[in-house]
GROMACS .gro file of C-alpha atoms in nm:
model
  339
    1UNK     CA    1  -2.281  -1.683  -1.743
    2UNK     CA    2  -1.958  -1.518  -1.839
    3UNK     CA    3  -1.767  -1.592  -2.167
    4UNK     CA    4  -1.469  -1.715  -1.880
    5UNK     CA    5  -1.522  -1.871  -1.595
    6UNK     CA    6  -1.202  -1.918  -1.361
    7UNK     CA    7  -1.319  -2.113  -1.013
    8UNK     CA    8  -1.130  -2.162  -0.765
    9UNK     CA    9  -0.766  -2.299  -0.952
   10UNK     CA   10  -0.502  -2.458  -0.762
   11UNK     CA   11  -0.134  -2.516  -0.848
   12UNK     CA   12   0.133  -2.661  -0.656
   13UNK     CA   13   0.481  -2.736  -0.787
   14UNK     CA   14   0.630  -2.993  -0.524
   15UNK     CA   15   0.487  -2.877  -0.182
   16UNK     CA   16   0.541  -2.492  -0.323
   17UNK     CA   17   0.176  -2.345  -0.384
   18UNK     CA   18   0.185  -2.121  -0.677
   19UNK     CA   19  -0.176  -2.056  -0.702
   20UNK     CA   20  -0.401  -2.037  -0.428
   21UNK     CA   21  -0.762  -2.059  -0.504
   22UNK     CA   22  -0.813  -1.808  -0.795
   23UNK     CA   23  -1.168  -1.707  -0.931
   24UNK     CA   24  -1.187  -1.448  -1.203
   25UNK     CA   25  -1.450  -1.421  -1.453
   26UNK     CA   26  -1.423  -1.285  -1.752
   27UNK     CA   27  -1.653  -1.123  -2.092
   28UNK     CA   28  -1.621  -1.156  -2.441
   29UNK     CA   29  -1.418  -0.938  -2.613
   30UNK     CA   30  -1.272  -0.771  -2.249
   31UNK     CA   31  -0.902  -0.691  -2.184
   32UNK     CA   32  -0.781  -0.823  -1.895
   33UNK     CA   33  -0.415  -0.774  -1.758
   34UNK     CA   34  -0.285  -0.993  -1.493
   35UNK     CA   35  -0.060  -0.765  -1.307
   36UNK     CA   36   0.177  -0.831  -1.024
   37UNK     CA   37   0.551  -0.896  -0.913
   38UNK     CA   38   0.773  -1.217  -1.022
   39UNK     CA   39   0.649  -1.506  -0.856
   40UNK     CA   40   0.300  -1.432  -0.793
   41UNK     CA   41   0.166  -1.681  -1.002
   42UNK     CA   42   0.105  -1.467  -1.311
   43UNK     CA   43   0.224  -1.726  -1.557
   44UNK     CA   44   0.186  -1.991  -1.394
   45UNK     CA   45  -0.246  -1.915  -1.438
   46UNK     CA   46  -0.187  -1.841  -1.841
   47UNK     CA   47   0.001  -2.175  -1.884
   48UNK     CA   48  -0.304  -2.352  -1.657
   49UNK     CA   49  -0.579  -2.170  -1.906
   50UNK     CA   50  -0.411  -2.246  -2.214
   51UNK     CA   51  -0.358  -2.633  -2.106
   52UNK     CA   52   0.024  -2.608  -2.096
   53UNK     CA   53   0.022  -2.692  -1.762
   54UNK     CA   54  -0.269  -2.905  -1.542
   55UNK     CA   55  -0.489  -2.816  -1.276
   56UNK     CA   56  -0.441  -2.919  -0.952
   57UNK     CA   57  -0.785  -2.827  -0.812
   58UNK     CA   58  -1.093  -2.562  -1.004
   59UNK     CA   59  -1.252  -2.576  -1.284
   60UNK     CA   60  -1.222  -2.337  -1.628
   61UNK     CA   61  -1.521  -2.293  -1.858
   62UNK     CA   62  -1.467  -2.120  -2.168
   63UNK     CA   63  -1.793  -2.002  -2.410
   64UNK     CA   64  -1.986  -2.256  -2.185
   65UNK     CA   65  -1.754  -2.559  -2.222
   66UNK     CA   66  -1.569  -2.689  -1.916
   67UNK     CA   67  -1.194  -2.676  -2.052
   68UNK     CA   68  -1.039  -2.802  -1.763
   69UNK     CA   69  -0.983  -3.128  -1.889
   70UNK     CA   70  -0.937  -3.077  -2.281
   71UNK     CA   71  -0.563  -3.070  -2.405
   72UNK     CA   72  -0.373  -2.755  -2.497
   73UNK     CA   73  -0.429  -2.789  -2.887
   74UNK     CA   74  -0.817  -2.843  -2.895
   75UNK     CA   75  -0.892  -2.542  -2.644
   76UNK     CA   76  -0.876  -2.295  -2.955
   77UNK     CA   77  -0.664  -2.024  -2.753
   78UNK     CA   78  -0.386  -1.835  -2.886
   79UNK     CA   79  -0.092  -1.774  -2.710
   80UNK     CA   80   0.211  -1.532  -2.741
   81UNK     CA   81   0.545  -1.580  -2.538
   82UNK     CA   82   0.771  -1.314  -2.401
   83UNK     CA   83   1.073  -1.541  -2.627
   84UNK     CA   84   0.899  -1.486  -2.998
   85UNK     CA   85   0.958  -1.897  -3.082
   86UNK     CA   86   0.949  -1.865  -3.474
   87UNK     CA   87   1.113  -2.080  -3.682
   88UNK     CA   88   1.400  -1.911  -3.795
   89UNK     CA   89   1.455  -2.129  -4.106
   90UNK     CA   90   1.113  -1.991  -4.225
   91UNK     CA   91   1.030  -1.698  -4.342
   92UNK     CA   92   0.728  -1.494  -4.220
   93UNK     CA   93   0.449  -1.675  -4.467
   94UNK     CA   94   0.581  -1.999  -4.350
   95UNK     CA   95   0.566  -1.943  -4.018
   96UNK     CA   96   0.238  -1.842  -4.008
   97UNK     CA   97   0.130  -2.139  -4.251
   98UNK     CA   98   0.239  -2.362  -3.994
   99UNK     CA   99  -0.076  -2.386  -3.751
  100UNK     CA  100  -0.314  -2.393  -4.052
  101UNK     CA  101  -0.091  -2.699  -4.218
  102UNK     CA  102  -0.108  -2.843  -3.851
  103UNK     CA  103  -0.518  -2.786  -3.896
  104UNK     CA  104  -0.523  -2.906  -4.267
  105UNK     CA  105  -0.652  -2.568  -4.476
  106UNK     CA  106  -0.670  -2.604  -4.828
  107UNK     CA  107  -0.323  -2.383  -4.941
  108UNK     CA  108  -0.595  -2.148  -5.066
  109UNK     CA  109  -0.761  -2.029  -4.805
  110UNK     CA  110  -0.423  -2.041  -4.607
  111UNK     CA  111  -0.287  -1.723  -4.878
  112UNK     CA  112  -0.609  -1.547  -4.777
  113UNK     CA  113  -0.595  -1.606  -4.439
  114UNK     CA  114  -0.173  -1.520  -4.431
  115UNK     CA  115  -0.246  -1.189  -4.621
  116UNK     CA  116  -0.548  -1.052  -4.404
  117UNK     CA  117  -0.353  -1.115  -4.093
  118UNK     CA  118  -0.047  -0.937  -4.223
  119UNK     CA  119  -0.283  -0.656  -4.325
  120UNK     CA  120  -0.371  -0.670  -3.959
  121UNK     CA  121  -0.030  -0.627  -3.813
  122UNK     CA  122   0.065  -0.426  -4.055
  123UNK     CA  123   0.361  -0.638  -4.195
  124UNK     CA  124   0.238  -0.705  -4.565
  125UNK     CA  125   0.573  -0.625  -4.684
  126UNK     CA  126   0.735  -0.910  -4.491
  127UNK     CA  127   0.607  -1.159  -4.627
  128UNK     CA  128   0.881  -1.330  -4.760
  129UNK     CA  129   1.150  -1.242  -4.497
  130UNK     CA  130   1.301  -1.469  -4.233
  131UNK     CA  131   1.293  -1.409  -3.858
  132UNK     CA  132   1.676  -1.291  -3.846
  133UNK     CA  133   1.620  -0.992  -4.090
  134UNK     CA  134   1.329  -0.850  -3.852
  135UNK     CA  135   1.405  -0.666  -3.536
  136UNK     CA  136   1.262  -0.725  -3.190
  137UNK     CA  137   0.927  -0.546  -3.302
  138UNK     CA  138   0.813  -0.702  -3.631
  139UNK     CA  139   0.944  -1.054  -3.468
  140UNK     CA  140   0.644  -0.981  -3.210
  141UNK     CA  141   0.427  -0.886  -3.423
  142UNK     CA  142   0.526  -1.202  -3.652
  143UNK     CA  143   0.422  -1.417  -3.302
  144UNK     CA  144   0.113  -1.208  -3.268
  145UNK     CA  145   0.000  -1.291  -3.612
  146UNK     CA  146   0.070  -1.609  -3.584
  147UNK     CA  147  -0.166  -1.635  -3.251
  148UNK     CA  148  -0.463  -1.450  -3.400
  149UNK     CA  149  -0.433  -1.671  -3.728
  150UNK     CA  150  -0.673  -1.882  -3.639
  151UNK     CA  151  -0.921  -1.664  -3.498
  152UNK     CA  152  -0.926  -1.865  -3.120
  153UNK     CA  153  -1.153  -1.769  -2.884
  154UNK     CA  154  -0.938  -1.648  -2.630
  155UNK     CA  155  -0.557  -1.462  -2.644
  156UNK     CA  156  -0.307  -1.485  -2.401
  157UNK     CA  157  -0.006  -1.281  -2.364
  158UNK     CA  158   0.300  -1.363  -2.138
  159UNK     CA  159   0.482  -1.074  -2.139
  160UNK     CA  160   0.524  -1.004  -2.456
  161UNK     CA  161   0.682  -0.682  -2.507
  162UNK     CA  162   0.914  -0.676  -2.173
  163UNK     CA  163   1.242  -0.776  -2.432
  164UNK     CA  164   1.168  -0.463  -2.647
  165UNK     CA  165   1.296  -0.130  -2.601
  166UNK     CA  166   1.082   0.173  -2.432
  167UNK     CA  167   0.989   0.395  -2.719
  168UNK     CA  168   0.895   0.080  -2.943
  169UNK     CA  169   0.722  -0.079  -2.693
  170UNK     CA  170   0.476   0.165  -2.648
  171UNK     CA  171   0.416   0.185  -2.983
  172UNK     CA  172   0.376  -0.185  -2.957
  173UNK     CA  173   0.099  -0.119  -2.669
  174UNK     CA  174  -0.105   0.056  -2.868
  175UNK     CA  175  -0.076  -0.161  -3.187
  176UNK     CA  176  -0.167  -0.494  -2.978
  177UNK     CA  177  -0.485  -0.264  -2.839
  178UNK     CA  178  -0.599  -0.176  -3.196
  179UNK     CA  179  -0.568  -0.531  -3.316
  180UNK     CA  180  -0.766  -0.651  -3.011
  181UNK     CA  181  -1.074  -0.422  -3.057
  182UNK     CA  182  -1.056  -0.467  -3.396
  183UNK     CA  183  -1.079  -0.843  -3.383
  184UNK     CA  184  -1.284  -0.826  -3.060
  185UNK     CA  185  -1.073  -1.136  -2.890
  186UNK     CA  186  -1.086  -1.165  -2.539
  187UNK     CA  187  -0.744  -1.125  -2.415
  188UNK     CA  188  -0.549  -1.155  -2.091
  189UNK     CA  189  -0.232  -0.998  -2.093
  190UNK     CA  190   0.016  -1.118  -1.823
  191UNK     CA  191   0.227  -0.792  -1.725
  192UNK     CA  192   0.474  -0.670  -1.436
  193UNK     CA  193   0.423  -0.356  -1.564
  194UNK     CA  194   0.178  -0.132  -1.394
  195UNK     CA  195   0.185   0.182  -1.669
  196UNK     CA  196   0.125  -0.100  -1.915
  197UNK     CA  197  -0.149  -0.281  -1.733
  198UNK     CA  198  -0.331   0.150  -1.696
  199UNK     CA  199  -0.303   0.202  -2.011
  200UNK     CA  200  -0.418  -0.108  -2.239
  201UNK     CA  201  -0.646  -0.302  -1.975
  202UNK     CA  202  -1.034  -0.298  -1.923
  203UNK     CA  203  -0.997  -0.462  -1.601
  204UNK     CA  204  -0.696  -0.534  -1.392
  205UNK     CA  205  -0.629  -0.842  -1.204
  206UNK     CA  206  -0.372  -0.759  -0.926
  207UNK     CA  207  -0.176  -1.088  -0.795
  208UNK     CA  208   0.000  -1.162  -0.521
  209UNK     CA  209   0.180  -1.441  -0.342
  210UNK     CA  210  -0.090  -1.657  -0.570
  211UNK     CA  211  -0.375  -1.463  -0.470
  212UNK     CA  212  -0.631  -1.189  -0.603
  213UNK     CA  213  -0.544  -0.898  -0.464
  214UNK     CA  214  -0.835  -0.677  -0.646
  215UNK     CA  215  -0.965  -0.699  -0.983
  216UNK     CA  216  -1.116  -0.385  -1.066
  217UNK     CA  217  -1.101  -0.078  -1.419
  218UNK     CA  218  -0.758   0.075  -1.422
  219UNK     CA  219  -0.901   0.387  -1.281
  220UNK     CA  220  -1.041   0.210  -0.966
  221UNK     CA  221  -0.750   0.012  -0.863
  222UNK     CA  222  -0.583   0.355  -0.906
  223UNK     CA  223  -0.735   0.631  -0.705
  224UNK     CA  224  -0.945   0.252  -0.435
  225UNK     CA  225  -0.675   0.038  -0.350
  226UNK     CA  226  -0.848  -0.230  -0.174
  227UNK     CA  227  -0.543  -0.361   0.051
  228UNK     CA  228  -0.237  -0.183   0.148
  229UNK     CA  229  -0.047  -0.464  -0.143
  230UNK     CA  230  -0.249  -0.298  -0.377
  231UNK     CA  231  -0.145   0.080  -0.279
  232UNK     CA  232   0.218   0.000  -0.261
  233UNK     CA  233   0.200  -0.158  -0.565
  234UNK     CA  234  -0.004   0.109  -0.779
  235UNK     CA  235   0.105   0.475  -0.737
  236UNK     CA  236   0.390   0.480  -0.463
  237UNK     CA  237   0.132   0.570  -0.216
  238UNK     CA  238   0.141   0.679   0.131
  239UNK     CA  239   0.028   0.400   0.354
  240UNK     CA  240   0.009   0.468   0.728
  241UNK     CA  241  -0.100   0.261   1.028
  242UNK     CA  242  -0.355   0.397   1.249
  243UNK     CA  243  -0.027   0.467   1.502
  244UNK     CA  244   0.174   0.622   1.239
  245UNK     CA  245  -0.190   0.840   1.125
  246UNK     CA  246  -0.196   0.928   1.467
  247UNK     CA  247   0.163   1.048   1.507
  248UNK     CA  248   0.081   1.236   1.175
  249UNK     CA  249  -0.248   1.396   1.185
  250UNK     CA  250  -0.317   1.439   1.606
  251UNK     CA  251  -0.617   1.229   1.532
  252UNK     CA  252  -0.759   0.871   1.481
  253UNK     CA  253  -0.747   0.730   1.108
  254UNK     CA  254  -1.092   0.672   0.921
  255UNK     CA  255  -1.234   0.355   1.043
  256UNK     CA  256  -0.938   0.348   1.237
  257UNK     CA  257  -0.742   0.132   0.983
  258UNK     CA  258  -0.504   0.144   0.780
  259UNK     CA  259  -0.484   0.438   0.513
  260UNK     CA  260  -0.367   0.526   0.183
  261UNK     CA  261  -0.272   0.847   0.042
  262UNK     CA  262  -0.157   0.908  -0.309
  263UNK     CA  263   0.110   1.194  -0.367
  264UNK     CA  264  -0.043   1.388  -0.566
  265UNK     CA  265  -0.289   1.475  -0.355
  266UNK     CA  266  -0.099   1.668  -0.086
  267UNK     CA  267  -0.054   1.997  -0.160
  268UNK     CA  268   0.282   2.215  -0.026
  269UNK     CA  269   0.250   2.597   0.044
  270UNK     CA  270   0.513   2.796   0.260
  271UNK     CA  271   0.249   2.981   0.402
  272UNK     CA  272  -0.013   2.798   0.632
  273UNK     CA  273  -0.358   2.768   0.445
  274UNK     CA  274  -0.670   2.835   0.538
  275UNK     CA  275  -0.854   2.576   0.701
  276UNK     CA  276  -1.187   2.397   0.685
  277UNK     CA  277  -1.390   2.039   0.807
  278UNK     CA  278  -1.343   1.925   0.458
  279UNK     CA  279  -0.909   1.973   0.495
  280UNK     CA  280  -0.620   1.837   0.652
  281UNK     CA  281  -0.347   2.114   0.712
  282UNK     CA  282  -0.016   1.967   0.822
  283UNK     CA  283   0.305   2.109   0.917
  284UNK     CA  284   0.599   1.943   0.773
  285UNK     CA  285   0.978   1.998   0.648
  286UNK     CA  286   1.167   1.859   0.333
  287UNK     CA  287   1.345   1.591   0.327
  288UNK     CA  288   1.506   1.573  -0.014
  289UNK     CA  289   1.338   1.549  -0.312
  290UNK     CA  290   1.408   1.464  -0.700
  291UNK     CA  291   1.277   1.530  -1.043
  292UNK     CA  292   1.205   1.267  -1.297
  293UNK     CA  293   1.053   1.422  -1.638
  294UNK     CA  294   0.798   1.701  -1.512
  295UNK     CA  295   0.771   1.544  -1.202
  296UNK     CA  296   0.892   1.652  -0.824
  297UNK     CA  297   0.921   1.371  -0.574
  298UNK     CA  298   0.973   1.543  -0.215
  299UNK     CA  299   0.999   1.363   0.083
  300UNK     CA  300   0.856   1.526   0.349
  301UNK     CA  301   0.866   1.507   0.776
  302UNK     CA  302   0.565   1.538   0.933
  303UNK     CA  303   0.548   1.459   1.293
  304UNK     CA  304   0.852   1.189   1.242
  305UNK     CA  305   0.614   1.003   0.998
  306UNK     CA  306   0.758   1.034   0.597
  307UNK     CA  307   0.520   1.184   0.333
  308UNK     CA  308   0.581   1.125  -0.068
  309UNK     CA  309   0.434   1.413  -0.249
  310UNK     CA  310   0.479   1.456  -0.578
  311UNK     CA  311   0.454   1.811  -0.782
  312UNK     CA  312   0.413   1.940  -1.110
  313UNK     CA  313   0.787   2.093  -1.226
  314UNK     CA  314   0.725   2.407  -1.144
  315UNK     CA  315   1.048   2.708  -1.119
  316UNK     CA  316   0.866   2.924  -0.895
  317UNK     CA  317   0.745   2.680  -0.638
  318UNK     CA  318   1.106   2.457  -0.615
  319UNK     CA  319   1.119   2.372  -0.238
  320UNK     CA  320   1.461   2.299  -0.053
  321UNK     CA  321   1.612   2.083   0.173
  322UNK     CA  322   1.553   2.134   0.527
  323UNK     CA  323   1.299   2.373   0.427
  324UNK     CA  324   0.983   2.404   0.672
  325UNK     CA  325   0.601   2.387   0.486
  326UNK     CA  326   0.306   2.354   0.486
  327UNK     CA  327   0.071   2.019   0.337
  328UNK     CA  328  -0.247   2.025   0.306
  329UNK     CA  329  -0.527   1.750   0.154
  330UNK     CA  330  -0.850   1.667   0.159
  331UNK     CA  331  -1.004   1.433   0.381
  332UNK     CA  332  -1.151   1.248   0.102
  333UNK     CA  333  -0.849   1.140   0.006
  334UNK     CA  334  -0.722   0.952   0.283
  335UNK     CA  335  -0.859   0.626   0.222
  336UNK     CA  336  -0.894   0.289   0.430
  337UNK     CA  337  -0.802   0.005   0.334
  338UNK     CA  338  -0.938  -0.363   0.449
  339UNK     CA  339  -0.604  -0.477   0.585
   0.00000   0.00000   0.00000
């Protein structure tokens, strides 16, 4: 049995279905992102799990106990908003007293408890400062605290860092990380963000329209889209029909379904490469293209069917408009996908 069980939840909001039947189970201490665009349900599924909002249909079973029932404040689960919600008439200690007041700890144990989670989020100089003097990173950490106080058995994260500027909020990616193997709390981090879902999750759960896409490692959902929702979504990649593969390649697609390419695997060359069973060799002409950091984007014409194929910054090898080449992949890398 897993340390979550999620079976088959249902949400409805007036006749508008939010969720639509969504299992997902999870282990102790694991790192789960639920990724996806606004209005896939997302949210909606944190609020059901942390008993802030009911269940229409399912069940949840946390650590062996079916939760589905219990109210919000006896399911011992933290939770951190994207809006920080501290009192701003307290200062830091105060607010973090709050929940252990609410719980009745001896002012004793609170101190102890206050100062090792500081120590944690490594605020012990704040102690005494009110919400207004902090900016928009120590405030989240301040909310973070606050959640892991109490040592619940589950975290859950609603966007927490999409208010906070780029630089600090990767620095704030890494810190959340850190304090969530150190504590070993099994956490499920609601995100938009697919570079923050990579880079902080254990497993991703991709949404959409209320469904489960694919739950799968970072690296999985990354180079095996399952659907052609989850390869737009991740990577910008090249999905093609078997009609438009056709048009394209002068041949049937694999399984003759649809396919997904990622950029980076197509190769360009001005002079036609030498081919092999294990290659694709295409003949093509540039679009346009644009650079974004180190990055090359080039969109390409092959056959009247557009290819994304993205480069390494390289001076020598800058390709212009109008400009006729050659692409070439592997056939590995043109992958099917189930719808």
């Amino acid at each position: 049995m897993s340390y979550m069980e999620i079976s088959n939840i249902e949400k409805s909001f007036d006749k508008n279905e939010v969720l639509k039947g969504i299992s997902l189970n999870i282990e102790q201490g694991e790192f789960v992102s639920l990724l996806g665009p606004s209005g896939c349900g997302k949210s909606t599924l944190l609020r059901c799990l942390s008993g802030l909002e009911t269940i229409d249909k399912g069940t949840f079973v946390l650590d062996r106990n079916d939760v589905t029932e219990t109210p919000a404040q006896n399911r011992n689960i933290g939770m951190v908003f994207q809006q920080y919600s501290l009192f701003p008439n307290m200062t830091v200690e105060e607010n973090l007293s709050f929940p252990l007041t609410i719980q009745k700890m001896p002012k004793a144990d609170q101190k102890a408890k206050i100062d090792d989670v500081l120590n944690i989020v490594g605020l012990t100089d704040k102690k005494k400062a009110y919400p207004g003097n902090l900016s928009g990173g120590q405030q989240q950490r301040v909310a973070l605290a606050r959640a892991i106080i109490s040592r619940p058995k589950v975290l859950l994260l609603d966007e927490p860092l999409s208010a906070i500027d780029a630089k600090l909020r990767k620095n704030l990616q890494i810190e959340i990380r850190r304090i969530q193997q150190e504590l070993n709390i099994t956490t499920i981090f609601v995100t938009h963000d697919q570079d923050e879902a990579m880079s902080m999750s254990d497993r991703i759960c991709l949404l959409n329209d209320g469904r489960i896409e694919q739950v799968s490692s970072p690296i999985e959902l990354y180079t095996k889209p399952k659907t052609r929702f989850a390869a737009s979504f991740i990577g910008h990649y090249n999905v093609l029909s078997p009609e438009e593969f056709l048009q394209a390649f002068q041949m049937a697609a694999p399984d003759n379904k649809m396919t997904a390419i990622r950029p980076e695997t197509i190769q360009i060359s001005t002079e036609k490469p030498e081919g092999n069973d294990s290659m694709h060799t295409l003949s093509g002409k540039i679009i346009n293209n644009r650079s974004v950091g180190n990055t090359l984007h080039y969109h390409i014409d092959v056959n009247g069917i557009t290819f994304k194929v993205d480069t390494l910054f390289r001076s020598f090898a800058l390709y212009k408009d109008e400009q006729q080449v050659w692409l070439s992949l592997e056939k590995r890398n043109c992958l099917p996908l189930e719808d």
